[in-house]
Short mmCIF file of C-alpha atoms in Angstrom, two decimals:
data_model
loop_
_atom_site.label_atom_id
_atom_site.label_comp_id
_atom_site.label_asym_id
_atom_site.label_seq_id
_atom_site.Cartn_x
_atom_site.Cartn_y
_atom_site.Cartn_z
CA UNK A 256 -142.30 38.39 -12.85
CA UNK A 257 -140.76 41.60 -10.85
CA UNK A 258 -142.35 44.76 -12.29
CA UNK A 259 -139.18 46.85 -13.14
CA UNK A 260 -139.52 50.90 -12.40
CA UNK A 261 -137.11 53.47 -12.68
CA UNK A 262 -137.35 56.08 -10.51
CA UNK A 263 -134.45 57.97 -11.07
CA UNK A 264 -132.16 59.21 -14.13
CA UNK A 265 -128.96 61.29 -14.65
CA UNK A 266 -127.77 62.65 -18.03
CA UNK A 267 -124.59 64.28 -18.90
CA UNK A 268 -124.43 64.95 -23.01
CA UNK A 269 -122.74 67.73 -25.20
CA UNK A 270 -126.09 69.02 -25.77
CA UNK A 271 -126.24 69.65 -21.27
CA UNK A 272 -124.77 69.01 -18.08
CA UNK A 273 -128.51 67.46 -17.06
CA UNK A 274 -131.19 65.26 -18.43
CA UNK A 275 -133.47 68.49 -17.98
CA UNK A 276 -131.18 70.93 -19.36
CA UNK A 277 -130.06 68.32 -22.73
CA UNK A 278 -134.30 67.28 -22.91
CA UNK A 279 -134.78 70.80 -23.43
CA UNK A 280 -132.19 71.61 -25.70
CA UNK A 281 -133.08 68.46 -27.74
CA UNK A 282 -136.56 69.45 -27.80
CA UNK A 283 -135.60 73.02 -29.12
CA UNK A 284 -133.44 70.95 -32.28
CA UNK A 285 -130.07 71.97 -31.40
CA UNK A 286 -127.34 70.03 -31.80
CA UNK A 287 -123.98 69.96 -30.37
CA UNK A 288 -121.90 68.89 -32.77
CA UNK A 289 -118.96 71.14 -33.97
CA UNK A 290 -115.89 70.67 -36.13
CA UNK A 291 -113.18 70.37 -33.36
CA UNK A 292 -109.48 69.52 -33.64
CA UNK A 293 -108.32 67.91 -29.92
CA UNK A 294 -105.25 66.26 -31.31
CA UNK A 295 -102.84 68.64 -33.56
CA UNK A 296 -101.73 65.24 -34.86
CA UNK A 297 -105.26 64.20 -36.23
CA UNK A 298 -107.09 66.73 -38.63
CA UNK A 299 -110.81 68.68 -37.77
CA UNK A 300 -113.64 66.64 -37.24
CA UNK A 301 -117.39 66.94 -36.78
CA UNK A 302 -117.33 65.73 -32.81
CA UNK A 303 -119.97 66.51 -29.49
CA UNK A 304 -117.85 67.24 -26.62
CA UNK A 305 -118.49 68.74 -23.43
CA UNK A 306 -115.65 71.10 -23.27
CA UNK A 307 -112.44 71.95 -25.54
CA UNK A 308 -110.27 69.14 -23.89
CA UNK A 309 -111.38 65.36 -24.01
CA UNK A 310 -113.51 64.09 -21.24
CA UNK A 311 -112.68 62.01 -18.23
CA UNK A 312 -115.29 58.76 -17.79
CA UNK A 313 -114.90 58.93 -14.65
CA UNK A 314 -115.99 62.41 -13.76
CA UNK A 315 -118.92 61.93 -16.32
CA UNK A 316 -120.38 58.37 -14.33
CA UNK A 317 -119.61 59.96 -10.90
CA UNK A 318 -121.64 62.99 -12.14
CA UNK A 319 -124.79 61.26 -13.41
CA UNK A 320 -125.00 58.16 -10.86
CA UNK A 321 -125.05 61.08 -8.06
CA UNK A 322 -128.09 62.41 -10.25
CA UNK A 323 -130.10 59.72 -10.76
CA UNK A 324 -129.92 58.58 -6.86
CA UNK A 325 -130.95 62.24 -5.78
CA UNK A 326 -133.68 62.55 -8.40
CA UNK A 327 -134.82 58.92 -6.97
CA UNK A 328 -135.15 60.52 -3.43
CA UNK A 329 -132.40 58.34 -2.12
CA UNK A 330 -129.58 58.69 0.24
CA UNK A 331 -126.30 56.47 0.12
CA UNK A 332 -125.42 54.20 1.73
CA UNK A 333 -126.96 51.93 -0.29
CA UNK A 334 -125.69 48.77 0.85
CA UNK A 335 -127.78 45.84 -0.72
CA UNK A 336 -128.11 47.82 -3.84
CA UNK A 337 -127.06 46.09 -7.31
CA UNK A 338 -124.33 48.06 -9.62
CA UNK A 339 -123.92 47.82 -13.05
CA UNK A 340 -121.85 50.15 -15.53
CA UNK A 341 -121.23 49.84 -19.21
CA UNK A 342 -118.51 51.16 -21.57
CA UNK A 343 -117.40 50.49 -24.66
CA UNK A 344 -114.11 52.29 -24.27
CA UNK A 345 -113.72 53.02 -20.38
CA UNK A 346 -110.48 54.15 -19.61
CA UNK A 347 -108.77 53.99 -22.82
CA UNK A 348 -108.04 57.54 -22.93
CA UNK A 349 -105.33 56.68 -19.99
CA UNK A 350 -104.19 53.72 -21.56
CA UNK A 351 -102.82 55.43 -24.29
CA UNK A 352 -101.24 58.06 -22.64
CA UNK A 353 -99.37 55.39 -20.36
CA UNK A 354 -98.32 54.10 -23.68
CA UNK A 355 -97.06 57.68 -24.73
CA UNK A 356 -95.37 57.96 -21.67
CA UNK A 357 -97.24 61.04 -20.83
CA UNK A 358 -99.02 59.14 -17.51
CA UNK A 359 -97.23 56.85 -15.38
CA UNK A 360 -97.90 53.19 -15.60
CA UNK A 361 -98.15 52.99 -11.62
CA UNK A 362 -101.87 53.95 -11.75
CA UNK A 363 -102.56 51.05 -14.45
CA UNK A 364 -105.19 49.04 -11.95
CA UNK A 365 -106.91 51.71 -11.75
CA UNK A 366 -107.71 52.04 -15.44
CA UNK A 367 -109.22 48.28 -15.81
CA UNK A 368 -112.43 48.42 -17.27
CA UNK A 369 -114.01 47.04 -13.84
CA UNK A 370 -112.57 49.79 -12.34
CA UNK A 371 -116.01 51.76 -13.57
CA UNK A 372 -118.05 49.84 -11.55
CA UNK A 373 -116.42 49.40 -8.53
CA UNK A 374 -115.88 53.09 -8.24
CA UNK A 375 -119.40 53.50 -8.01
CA UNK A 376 -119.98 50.55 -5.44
CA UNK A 377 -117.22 52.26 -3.43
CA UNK A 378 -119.33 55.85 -3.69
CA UNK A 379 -122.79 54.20 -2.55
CA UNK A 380 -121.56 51.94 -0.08
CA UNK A 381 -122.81 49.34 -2.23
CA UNK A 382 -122.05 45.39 -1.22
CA UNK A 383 -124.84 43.82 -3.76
CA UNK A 384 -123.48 42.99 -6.98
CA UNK A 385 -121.34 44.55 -9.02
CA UNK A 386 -120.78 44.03 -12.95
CA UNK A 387 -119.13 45.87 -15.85
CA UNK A 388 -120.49 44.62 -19.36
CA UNK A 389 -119.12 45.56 -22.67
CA UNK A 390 -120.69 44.81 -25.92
CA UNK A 391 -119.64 47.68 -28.54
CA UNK A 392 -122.45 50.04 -28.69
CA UNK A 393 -124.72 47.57 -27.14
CA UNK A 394 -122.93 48.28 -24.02
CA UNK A 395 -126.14 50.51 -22.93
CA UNK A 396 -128.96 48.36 -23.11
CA UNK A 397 -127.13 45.17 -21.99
CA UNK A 398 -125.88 47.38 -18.96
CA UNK A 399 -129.47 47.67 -18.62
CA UNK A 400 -130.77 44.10 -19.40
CA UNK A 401 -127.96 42.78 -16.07
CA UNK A 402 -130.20 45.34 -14.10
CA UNK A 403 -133.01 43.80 -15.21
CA UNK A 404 -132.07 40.90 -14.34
CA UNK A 405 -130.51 41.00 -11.06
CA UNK A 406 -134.02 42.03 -9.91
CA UNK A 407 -136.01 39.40 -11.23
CA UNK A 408 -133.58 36.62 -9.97
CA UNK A 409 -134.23 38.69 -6.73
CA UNK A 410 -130.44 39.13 -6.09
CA UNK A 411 -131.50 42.87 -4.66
CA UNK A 412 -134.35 44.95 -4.75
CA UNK A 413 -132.69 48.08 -6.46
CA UNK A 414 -129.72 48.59 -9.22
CA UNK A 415 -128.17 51.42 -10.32
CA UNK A 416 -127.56 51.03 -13.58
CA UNK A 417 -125.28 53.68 -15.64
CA UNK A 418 -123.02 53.76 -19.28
CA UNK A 419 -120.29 55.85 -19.86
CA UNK A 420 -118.09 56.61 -22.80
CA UNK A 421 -115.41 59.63 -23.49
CA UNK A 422 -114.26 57.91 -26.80
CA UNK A 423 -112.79 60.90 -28.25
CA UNK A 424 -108.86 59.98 -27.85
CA UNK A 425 -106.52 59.44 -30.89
CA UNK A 426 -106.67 55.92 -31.35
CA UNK A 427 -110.09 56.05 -31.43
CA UNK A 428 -110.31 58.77 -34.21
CA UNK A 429 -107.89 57.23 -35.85
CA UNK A 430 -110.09 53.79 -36.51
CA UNK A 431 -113.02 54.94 -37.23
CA UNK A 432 -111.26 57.51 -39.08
CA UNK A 433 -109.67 54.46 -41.64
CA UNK A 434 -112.84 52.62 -41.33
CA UNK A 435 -114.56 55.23 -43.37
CA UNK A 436 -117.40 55.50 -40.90
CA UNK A 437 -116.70 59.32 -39.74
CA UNK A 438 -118.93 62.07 -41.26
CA UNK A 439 -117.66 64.75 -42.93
CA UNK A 440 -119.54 67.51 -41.41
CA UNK A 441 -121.95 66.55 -39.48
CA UNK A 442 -124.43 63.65 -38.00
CA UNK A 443 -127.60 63.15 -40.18
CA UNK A 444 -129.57 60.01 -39.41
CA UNK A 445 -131.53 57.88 -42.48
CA UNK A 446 -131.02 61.17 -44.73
CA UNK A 447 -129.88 60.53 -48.02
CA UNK A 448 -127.10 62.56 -47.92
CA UNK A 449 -125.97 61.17 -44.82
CA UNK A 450 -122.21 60.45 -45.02
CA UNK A 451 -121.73 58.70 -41.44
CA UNK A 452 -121.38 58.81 -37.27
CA UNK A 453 -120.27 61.61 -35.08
CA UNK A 454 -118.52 60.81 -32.13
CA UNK A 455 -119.94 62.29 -28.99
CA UNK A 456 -118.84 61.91 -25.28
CA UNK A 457 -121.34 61.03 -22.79
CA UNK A 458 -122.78 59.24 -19.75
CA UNK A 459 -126.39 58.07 -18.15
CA UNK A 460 -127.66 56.38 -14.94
CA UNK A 461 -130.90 55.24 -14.11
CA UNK A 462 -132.14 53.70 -10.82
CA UNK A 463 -134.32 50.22 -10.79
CA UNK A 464 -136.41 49.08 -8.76
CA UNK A 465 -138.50 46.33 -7.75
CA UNK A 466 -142.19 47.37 -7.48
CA UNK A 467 -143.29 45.15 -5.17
CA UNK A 468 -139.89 45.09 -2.86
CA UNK A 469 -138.09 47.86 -2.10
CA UNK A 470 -138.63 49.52 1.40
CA UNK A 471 -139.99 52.81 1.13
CA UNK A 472 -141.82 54.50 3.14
CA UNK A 473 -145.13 55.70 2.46
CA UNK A 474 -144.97 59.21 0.47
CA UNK A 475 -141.41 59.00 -0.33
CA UNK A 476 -141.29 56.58 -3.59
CA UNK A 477 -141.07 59.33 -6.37
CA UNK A 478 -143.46 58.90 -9.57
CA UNK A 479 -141.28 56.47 -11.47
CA UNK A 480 -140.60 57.21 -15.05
CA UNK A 481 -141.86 54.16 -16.66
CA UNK A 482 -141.07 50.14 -16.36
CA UNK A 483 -139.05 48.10 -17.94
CA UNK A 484 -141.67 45.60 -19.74
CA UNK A 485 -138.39 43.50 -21.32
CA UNK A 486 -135.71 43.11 -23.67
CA UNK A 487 -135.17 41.85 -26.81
CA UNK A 488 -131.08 40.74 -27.72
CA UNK A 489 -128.90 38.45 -30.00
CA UNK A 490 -125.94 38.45 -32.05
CA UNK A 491 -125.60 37.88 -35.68
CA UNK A 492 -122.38 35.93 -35.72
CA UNK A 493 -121.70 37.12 -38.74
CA UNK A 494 -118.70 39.91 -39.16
CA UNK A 495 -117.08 41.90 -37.46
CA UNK A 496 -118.42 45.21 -38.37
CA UNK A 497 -121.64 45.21 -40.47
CA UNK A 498 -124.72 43.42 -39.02
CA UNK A 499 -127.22 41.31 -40.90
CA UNK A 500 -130.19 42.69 -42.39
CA UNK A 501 -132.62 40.25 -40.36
CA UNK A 502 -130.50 40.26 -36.93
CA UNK A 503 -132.60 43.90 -36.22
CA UNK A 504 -135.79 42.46 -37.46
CA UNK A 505 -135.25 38.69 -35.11
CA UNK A 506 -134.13 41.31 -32.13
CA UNK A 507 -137.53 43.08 -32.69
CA UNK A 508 -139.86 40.15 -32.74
CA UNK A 509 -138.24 38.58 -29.42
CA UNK A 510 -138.35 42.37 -27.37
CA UNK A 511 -142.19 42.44 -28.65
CA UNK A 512 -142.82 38.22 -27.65
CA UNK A 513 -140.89 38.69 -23.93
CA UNK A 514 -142.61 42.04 -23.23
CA UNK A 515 -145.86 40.91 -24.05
CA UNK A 516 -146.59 43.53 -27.15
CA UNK A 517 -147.87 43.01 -30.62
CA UNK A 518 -146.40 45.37 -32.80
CA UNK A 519 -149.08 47.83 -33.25
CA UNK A 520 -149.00 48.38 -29.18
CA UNK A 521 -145.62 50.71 -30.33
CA UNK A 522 -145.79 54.24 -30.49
CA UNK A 523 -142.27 55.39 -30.66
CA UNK A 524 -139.51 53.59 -31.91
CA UNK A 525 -135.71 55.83 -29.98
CA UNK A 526 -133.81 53.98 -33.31
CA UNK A 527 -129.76 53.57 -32.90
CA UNK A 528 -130.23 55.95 -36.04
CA UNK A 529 -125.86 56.38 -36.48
CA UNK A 530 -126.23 58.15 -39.75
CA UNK A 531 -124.36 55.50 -42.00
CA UNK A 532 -125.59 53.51 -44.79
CA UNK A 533 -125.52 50.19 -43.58
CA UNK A 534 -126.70 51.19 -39.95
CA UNK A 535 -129.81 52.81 -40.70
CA UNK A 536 -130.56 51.14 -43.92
CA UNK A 537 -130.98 47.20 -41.59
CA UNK A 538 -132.93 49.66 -39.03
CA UNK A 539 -135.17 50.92 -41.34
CA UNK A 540 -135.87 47.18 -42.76
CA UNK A 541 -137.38 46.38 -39.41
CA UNK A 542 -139.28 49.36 -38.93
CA UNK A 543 -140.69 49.38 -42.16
CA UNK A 544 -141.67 45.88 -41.82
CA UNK A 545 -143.40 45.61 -38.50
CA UNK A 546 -143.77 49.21 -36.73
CA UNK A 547 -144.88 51.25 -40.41
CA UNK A 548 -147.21 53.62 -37.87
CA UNK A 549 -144.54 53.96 -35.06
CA UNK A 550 -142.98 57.48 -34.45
CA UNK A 551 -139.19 57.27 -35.54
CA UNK A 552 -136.63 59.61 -34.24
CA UNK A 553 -132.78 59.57 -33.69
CA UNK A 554 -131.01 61.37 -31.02
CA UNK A 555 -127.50 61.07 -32.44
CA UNK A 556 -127.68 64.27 -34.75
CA UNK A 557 -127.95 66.55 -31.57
CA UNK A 558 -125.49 64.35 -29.15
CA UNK A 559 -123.47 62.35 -31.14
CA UNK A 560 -122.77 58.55 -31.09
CA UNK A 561 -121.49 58.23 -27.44
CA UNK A 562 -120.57 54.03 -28.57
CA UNK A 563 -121.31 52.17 -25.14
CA UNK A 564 -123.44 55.17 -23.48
CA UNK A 565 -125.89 55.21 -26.25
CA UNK A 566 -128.30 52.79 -25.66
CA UNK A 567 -128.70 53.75 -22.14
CA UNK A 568 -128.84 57.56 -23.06
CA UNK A 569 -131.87 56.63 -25.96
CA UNK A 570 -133.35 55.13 -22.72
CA UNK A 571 -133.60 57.98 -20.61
CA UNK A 572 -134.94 60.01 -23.61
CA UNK A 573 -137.11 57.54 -23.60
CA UNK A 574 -138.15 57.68 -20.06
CA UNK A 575 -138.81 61.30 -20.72
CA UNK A 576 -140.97 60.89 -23.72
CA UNK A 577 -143.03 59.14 -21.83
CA UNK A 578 -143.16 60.92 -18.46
CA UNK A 579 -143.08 64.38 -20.52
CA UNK A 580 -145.80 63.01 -23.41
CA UNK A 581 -143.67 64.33 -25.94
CA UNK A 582 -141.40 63.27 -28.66
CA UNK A 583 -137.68 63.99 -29.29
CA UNK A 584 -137.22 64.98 -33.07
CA UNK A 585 -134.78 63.68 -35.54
CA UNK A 586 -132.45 66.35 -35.78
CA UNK A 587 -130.26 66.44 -38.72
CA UNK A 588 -132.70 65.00 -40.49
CA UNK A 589 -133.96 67.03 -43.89
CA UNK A 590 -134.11 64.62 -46.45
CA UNK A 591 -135.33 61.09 -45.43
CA UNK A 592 -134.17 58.22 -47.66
CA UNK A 593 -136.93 56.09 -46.04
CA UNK A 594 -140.67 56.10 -45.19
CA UNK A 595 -140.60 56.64 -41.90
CA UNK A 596 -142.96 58.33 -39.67
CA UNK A 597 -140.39 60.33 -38.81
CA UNK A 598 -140.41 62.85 -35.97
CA UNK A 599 -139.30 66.71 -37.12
CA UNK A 600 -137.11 69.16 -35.85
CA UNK A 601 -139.73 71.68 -36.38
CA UNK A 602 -142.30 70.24 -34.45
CA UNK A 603 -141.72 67.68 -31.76
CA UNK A 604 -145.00 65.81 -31.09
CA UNK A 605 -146.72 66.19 -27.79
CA UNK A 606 -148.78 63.21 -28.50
CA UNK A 607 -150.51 60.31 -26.28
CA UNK A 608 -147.67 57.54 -25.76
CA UNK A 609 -147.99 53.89 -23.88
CA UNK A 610 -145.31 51.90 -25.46
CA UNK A 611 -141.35 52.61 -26.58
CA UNK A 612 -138.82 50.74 -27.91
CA UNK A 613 -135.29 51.87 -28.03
CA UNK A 614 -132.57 50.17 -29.92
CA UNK A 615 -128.70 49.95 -30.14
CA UNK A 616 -126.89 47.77 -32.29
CA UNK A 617 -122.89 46.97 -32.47
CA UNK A 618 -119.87 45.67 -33.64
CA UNK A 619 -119.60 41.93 -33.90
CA UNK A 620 -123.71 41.90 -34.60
CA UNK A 621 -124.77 42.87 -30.95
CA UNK A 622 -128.51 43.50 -31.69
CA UNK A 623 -130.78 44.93 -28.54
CA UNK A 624 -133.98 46.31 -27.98
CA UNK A 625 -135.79 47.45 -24.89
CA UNK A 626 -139.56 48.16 -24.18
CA UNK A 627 -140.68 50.59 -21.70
CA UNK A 628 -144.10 51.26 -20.28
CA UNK A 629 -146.09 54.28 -19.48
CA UNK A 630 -147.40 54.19 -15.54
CA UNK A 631 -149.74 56.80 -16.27
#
């Protein structure tokens, strides 16, 4: 087996413009949602964006890739290096203003999904291999898992692996809007008065590399953040929407049997946590059931649900919980509906931690689950 390390990470939330600057914030409790109104068609709504006007994706992955190589120490090209870059929604934002007729339908190859990925080959100079996964707000951590992977099949010996998603365009509002899964005021993870998700925009990139493999020289591989111990992922087959109430706890037991873990090895649990019933109601079953001792937190009540950048975000707070030794809190959070060991906005824990999981689960039952090491 290839021991996985990351040794880089960008970050681009509503809550900052960098992984240091959003840790921080996040840390402090804040929370960037506000009630905003970016389509005079569409009424308010509780949303985390960056600025007043929608975001572009591809501004936001160009942003944080660029991050996460210079906070890695490297310098493009990178020619043999592996890409991979998630998104739920990608360029959707253009493809409905082509079918407005407010953007000309000459650019439309540019707007494939794909399009993601290869921009950022094209940037780093990159001729290793290049995928663009999609699985709802899975999107992240499978992004992550092809990473994974393309190092231990050896295909390189370092991937740059980064999610984007600027889902906040009126088709988009619209569906969750009629699906009844929008908040009403605001994003409040397994509280009992939570009333649903926030949509936030969002992007994060991490490098990977292969331990043993990659070709630095001596004194120039940065302290790496923590490794990628393995992954735990399914489907439920089940619906369309809703997942099953055992698909999170199967996921679970499969991340803890491929990383090599028993349960009581976890000491923080970065939960998918979308503030609706059914969402954190199935996560809660599987906490409750094997990790009753594990610190619990959600991000999504300071950054919003960023769909296919949200597993891969929950990573990098994870990376930072364990380089930093201290725990994100679940803001939003003032009433739990479950007993959780939950992590407070009032006092973020600076406490020993070895072992994280963080979780996303989406549409169509896509369950997955990552475990990350401390390097000490």
């Amino acid at each position: 087996m290839v021991d996985v390390d990351v040794t880089g990470l960008g970050l681009w939330t509503a809550l900052g413009t960098t992984a240091q600057t959003t840790w921080a914030n996040l840390l402090a409790g804040k929370s960037a949602i506000a009630l905003r109104q970016p389509f005079m068609s569409l009424p308010a709504a509780p949303l985390a964006m960056l600025d007043k006007r929608p975001a572009d994706p591809e501004n936001l992955l160009m942003t944080v890739v660029k991050a996460a190589i210079a906070d890695a120490g490297l310098t493009p090209p990178l020619e043999s290096c592996g890409v991979v870059v998630g998104s739920s929604r990608s360029y959707l934002s253009r493809w409905e203003a082509m079918a407005r007729g407010e953007l000309s339908c000459d650019g439309w190859l540019s707007a494939l999904p794909c399009n993601l990925s290869s921009q950022v080959a094209r940037a780093i100079g990159s001729q290793g291999p290049v995928l663009a996964p999609m699985a709802a707000c899975a999107t992240g951590l499978w992004a992550l898992f092809q990473g994974y992977l393309l190092l231990q099949t050896h295909q390189c010996k370092r991937v740059i692996v980064a999610a984007v998603d600027a889902p906040i365009t009126p088709l988009t509002l619209a569906g969750f809007r009629r699906m009844r899964a929008m908040a009403k005021d605001g994003c409040y993870p397994f509280d009992c008065d939570r009333t649903g998700l926030v949509l936030g925009e969002g992007a994060a990139a991490v490098v990977l590399e292969d331990r043993a493999a990659t070709d630095r020289l001596a004194g120039q591989r940065p302290t790496a953040y923590g490794q990628l111990l393995g992954f735990g992922l399914s489907n439920d087959a089940y619906h369309i929407s809703p997942s099953q109430l055992d698909g999170t706890l199967a996921v679970a037991h499969q991340s803890l049997k491929l990383s090599g873990l028993h349960a009581d090895d976890i000491d923080y649990i970065h939960t998918h946590g979308t503030g609706t019933q059914l969402n954190d109601v199935n996560e809660a079953y599987m906490i409750q059931q094997l990790f009753p001792n594990a610190a619990v937190s959600s991000t999504k009540g300071a950054t919003g649900h960023t769909l296919g950048a949200a597993g891969l975000i929950g990573t990098v707070f994870s990376l930072l919980s364990l380089k930093q030794q201290r725990l994100p809190p679940c803001v939003g959070l003032t009433q739990p509906e479950f007993d959780l060991n939950f992590v407070w906005s009032d006092s973020p824990c600076a406490t020993a931690i070895e072992h994280v999981l963080c979780s996303s689960f989406g549409f169509g039952g896509q369950n997955a689950i990552v475990a990350i090491s401390h390097l000490g």
